[in-house]
PDB file of C-alpha atoms in Angstrom:
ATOM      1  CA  UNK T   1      13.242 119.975   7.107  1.00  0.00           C
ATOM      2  CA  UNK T   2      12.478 119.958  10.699  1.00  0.00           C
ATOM      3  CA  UNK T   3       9.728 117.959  10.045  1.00  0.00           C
ATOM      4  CA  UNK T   4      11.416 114.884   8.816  1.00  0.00           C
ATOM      5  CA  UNK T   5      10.471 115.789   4.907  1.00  0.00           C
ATOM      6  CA  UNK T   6      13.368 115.648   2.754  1.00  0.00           C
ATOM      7  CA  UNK T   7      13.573 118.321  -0.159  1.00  0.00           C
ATOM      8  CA  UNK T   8      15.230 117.602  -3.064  1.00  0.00           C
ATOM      9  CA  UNK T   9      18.021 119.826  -5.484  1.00  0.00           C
ATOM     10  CA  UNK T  10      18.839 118.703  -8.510  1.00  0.00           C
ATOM     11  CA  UNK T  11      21.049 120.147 -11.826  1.00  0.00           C
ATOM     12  CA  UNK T  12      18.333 119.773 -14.143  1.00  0.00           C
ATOM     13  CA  UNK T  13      14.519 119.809 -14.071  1.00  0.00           C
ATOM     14  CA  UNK T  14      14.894 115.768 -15.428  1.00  0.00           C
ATOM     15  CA  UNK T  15      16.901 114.852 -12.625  1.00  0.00           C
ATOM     16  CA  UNK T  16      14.852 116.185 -10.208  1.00  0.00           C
ATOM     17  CA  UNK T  17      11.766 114.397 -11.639  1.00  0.00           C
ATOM     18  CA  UNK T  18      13.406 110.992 -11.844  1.00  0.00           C
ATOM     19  CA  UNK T  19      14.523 111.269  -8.168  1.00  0.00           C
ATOM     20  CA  UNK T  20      10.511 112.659  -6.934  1.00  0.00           C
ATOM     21  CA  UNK T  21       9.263 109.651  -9.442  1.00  0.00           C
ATOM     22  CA  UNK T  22      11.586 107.226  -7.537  1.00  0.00           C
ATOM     23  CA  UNK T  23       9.993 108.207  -4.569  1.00  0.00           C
ATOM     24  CA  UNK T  24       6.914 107.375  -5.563  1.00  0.00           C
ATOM     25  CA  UNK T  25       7.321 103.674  -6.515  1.00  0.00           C
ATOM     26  CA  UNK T  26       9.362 103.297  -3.349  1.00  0.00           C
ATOM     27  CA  UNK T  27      12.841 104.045  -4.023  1.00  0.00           C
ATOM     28  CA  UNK T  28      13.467 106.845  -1.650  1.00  0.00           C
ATOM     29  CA  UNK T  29      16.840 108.892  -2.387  1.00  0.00           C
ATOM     30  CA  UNK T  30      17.383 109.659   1.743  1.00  0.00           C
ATOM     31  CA  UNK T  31      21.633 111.003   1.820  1.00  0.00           C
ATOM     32  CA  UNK T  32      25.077 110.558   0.339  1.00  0.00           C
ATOM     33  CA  UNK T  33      27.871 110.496   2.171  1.00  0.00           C
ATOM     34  CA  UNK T  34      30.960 111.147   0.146  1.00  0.00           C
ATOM     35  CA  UNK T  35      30.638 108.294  -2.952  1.00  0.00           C
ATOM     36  CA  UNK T  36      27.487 106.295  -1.105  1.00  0.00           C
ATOM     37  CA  UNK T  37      24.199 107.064  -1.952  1.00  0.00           C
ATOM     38  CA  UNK T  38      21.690 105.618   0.467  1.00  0.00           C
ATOM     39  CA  UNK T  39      18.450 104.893  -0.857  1.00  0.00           C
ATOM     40  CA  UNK T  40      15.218 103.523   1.294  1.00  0.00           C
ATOM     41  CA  UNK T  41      13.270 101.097  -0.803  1.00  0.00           C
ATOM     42  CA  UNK T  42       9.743 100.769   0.721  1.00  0.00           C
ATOM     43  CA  UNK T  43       9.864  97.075   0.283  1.00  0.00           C
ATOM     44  CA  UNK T  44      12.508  96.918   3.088  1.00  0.00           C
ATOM     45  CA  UNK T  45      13.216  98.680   6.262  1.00  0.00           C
ATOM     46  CA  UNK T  46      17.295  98.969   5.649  1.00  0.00           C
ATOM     47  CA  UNK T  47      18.989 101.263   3.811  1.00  0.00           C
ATOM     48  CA  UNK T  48      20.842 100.074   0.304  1.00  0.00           C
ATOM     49  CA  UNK T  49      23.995 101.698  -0.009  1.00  0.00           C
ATOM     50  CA  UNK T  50      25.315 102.456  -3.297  1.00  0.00           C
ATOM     51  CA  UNK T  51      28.546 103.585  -3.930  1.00  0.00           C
ATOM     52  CA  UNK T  52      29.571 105.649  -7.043  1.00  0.00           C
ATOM     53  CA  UNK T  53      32.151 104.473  -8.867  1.00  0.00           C
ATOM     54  CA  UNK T  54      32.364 106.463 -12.093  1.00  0.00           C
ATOM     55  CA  UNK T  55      30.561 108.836 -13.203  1.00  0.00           C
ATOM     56  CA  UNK T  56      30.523 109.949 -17.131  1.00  0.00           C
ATOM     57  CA  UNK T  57      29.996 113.140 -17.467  1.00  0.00           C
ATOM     58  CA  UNK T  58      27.158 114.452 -19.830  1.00  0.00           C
ATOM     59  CA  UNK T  59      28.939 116.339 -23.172  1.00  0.00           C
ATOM     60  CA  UNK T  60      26.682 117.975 -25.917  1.00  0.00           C
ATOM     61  CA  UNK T  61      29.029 115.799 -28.319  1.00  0.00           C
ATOM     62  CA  UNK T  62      28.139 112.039 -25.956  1.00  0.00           C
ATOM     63  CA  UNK T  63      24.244 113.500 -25.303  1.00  0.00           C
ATOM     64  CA  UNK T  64      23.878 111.455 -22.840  1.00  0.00           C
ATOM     65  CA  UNK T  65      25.033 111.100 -19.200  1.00  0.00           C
ATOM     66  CA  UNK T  66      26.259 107.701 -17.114  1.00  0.00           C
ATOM     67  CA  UNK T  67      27.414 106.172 -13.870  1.00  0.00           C
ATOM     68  CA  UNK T  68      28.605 102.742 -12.776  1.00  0.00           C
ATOM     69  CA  UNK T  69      27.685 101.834  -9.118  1.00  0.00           C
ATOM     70  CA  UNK T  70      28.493  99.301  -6.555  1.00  0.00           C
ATOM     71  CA  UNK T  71      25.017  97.530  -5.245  1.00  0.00           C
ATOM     72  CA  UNK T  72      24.872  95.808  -2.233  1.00  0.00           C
ATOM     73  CA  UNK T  73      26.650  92.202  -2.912  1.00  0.00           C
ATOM     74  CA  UNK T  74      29.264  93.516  -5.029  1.00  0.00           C
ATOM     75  CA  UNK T  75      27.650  93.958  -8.621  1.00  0.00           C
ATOM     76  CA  UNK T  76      28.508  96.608 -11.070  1.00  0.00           C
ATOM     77  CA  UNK T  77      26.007  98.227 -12.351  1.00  0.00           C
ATOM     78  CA  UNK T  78      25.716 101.322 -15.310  1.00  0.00           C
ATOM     79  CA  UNK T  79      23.247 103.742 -15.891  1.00  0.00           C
ATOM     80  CA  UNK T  80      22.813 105.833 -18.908  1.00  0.00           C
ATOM     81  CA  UNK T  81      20.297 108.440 -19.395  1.00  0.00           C
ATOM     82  CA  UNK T  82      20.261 110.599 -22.944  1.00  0.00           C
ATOM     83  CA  UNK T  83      18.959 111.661 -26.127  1.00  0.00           C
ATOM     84  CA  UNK T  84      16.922 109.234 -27.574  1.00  0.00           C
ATOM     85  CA  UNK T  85      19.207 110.061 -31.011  1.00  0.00           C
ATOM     86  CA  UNK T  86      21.934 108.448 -29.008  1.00  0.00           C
ATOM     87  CA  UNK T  87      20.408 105.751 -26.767  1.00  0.00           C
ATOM     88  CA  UNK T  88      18.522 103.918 -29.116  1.00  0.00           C
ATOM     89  CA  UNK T  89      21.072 103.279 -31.167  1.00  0.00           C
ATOM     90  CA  UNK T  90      23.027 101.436 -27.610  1.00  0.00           C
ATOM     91  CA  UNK T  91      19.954  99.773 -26.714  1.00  0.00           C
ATOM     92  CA  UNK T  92      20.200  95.758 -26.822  1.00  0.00           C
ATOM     93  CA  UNK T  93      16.872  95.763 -28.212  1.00  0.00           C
ATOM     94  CA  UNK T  94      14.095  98.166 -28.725  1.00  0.00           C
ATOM     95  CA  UNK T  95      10.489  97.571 -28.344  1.00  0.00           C
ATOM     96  CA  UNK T  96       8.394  99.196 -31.426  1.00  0.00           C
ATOM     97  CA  UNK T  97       6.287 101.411 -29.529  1.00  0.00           C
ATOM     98  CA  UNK T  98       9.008 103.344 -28.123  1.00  0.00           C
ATOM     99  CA  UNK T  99       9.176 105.533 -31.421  1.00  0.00           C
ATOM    100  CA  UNK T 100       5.327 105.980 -30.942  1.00  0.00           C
ATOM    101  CA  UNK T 101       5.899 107.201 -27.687  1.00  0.00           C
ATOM    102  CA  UNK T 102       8.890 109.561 -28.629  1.00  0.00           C
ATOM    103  CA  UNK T 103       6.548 110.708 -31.214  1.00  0.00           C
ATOM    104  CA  UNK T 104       3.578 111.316 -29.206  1.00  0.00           C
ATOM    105  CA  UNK T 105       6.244 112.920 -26.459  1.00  0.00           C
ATOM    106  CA  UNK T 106       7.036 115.079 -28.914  1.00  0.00           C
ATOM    107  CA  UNK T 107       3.889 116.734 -30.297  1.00  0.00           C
ATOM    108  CA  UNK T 108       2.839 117.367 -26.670  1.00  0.00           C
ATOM    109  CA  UNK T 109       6.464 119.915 -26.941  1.00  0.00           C
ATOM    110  CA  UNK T 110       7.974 117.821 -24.053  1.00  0.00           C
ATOM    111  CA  UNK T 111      11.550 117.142 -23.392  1.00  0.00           C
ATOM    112  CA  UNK T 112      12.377 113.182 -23.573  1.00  0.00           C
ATOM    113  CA  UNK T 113      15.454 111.191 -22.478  1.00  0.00           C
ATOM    114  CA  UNK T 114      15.533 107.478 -22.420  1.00  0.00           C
ATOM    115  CA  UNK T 115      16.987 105.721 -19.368  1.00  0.00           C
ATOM    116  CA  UNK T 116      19.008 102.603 -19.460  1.00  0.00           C
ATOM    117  CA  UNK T 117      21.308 100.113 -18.135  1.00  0.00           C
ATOM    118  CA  UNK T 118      22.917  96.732 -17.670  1.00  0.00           C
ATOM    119  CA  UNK T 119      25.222  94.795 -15.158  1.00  0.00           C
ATOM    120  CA  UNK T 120      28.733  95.139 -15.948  1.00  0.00           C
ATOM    121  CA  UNK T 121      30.438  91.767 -15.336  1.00  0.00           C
ATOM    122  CA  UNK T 122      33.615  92.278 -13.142  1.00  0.00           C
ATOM    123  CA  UNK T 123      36.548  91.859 -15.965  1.00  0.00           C
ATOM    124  CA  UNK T 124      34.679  94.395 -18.103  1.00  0.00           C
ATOM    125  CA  UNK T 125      34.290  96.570 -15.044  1.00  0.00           C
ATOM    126  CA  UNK T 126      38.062  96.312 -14.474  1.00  0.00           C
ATOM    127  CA  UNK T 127      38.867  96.749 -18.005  1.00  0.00           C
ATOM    128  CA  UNK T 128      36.522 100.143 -17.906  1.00  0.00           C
ATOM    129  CA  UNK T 129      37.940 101.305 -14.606  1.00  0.00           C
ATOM    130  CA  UNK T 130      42.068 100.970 -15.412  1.00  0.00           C
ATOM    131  CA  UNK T 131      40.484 103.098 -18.991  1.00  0.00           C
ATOM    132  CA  UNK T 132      38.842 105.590 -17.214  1.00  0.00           C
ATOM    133  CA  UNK T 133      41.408 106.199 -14.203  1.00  0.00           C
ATOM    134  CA  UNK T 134      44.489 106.208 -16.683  1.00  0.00           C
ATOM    135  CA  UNK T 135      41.811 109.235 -18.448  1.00  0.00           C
ATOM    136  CA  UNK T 136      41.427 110.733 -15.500  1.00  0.00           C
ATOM    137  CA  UNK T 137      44.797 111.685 -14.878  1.00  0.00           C
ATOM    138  CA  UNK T 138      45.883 112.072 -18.455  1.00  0.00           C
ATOM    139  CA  UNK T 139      47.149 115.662 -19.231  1.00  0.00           C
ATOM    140  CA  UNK T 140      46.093 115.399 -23.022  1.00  0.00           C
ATOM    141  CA  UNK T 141      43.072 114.709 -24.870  1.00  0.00           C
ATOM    142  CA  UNK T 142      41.536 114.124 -20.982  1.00  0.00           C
ATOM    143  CA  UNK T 143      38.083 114.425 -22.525  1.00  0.00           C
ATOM    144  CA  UNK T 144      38.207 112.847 -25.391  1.00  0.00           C
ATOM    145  CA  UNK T 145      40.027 109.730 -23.558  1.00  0.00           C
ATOM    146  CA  UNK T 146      37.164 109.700 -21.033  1.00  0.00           C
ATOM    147  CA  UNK T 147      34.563 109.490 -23.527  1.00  0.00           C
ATOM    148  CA  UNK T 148      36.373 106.669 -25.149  1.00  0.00           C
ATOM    149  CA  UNK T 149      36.119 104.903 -21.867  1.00  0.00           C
ATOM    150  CA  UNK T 150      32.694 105.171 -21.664  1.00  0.00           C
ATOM    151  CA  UNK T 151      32.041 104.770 -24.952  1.00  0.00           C
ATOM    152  CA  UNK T 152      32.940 101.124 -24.275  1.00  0.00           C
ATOM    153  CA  UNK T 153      31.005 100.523 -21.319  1.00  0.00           C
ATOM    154  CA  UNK T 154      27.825 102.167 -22.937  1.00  0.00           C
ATOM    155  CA  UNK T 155      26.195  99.652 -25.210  1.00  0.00           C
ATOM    156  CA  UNK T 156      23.771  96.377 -24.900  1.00  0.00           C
ATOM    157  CA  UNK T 157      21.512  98.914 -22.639  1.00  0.00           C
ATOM    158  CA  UNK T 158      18.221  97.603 -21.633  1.00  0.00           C
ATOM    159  CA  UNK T 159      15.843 100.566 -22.012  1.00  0.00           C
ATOM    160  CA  UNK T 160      14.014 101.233 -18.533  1.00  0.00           C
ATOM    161  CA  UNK T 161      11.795 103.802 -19.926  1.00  0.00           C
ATOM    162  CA  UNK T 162      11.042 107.460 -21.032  1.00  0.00           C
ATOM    163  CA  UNK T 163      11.483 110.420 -19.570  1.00  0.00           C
ATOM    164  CA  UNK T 164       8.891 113.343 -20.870  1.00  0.00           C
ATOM    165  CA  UNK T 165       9.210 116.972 -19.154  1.00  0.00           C
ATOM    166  CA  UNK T 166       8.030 120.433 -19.893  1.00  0.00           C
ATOM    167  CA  UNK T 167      11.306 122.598 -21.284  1.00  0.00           C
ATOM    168  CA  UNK T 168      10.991 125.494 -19.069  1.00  0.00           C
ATOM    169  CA  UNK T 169      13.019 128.057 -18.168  1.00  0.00           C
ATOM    170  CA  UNK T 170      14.962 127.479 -14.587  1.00  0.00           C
ATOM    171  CA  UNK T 171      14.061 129.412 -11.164  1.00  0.00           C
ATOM    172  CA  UNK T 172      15.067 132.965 -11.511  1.00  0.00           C
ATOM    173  CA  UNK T 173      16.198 132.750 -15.476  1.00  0.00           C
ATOM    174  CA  UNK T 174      12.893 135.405 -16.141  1.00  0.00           C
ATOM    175  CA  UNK T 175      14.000 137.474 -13.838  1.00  0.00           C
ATOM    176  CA  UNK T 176      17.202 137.794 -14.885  1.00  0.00           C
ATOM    177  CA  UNK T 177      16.436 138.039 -18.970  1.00  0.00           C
ATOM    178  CA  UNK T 178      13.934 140.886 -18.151  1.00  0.00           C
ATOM    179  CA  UNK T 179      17.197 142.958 -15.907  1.00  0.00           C
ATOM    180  CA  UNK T 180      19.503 142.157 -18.653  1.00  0.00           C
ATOM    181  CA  UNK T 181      16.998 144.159 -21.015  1.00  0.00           C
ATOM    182  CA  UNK T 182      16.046 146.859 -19.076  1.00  0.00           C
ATOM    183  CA  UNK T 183      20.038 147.453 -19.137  1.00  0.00           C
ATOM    184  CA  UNK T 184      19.773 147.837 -22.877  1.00  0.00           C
ATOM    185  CA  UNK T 185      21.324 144.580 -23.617  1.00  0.00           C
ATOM    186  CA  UNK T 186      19.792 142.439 -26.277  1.00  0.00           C
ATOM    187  CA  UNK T 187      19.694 138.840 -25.718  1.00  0.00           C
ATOM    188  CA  UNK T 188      19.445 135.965 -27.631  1.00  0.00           C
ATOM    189  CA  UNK T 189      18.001 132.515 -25.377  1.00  0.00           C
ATOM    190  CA  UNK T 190      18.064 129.158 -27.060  1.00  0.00           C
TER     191      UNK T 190
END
């Protein structure tokens, strides 16, 4: 705004937390410019530029959701955020309180995904990459190609944490449900 505070959007209530929560332990989402996401971290006065490299796109099938970026000094890195149903089961190693926290996540009606990721080592990158560009221009079985490439790119995750947030209904969807009725159409939300 015009007074220098920055207002996020975001497709989903989750990602819109994670980015505020960044925030607040000093990794500042600040712009991207076309694939580079620039990022203040509040140990530092630069900018980090990241640049997106793939991105995975989240499937009901996959549950889950990734990207590989480019830090600064060349690494690869992927990020995975999903259903803990699906993560777990990638996860290099799982500390035994997460299922305790899932649990407790759980009875408090809360939405969780688990976050993860790991460096990508450059041949493996490469390997990925020529997969998932080949996918990206295939003409048949485009989706199920691309999850194959992630697939291989999506396992040995070190778990980063839990994300817990209230399933609600997004801006305007009230609104909209009680129009829809008064129009005499029934309506079924899941």
């Amino acid at each position: 705004d015009q007074n220098g505070n920055l207002s996020y959007e975001a497709e989903s209530p989750d990602e819109g937390a994670l980015v505020e929560a960044s925030a607040d332990v000093g990794w500042k989402f600040v712009g991207r410019k076309a694939e580079t996401m620039y990022v203040e971290v509040t140990d530092s006065s630069d900018k980090a530029a990241y640049t997106i490299l793939a991105l995975n796109a989240f499937s009901s099938a996959r549950k889950r959701q990734s990207v590989v970026v480019g830090k600064p000094g060349g690494e690869k890195w992927l990020y995975v955020k999903g259903a803990d149903t699906v993560m777990l089961d990638r996860a290099a190693s799982v500390d035994t309180n997460i299922n305790d926290h899932l649990q407790n996540f759980a009875e408090q009606g809360l939405r969780t995904l688990i976050l993860g990721s790991r460096k990508l080592s450059n041949g493996e990158f490469q390997t990925f990459l020529d997969r998932y560009n080949k996918a990206q221009t295939s003409m048949e079985h485009r989706e199920s190609d691309l999850a194959d490439a992630a697939e291989s790119i999506e396992k040995d995750l070190n778990i980063l944490g839990i994300s817990a947030i209230e399933d609600k209904l997004q801006d305007g969807v009230p609104e909209s449900i009680k129009k829809i009725r008064a129009a005499g159409i029934k309506l079924w939300v899941l």
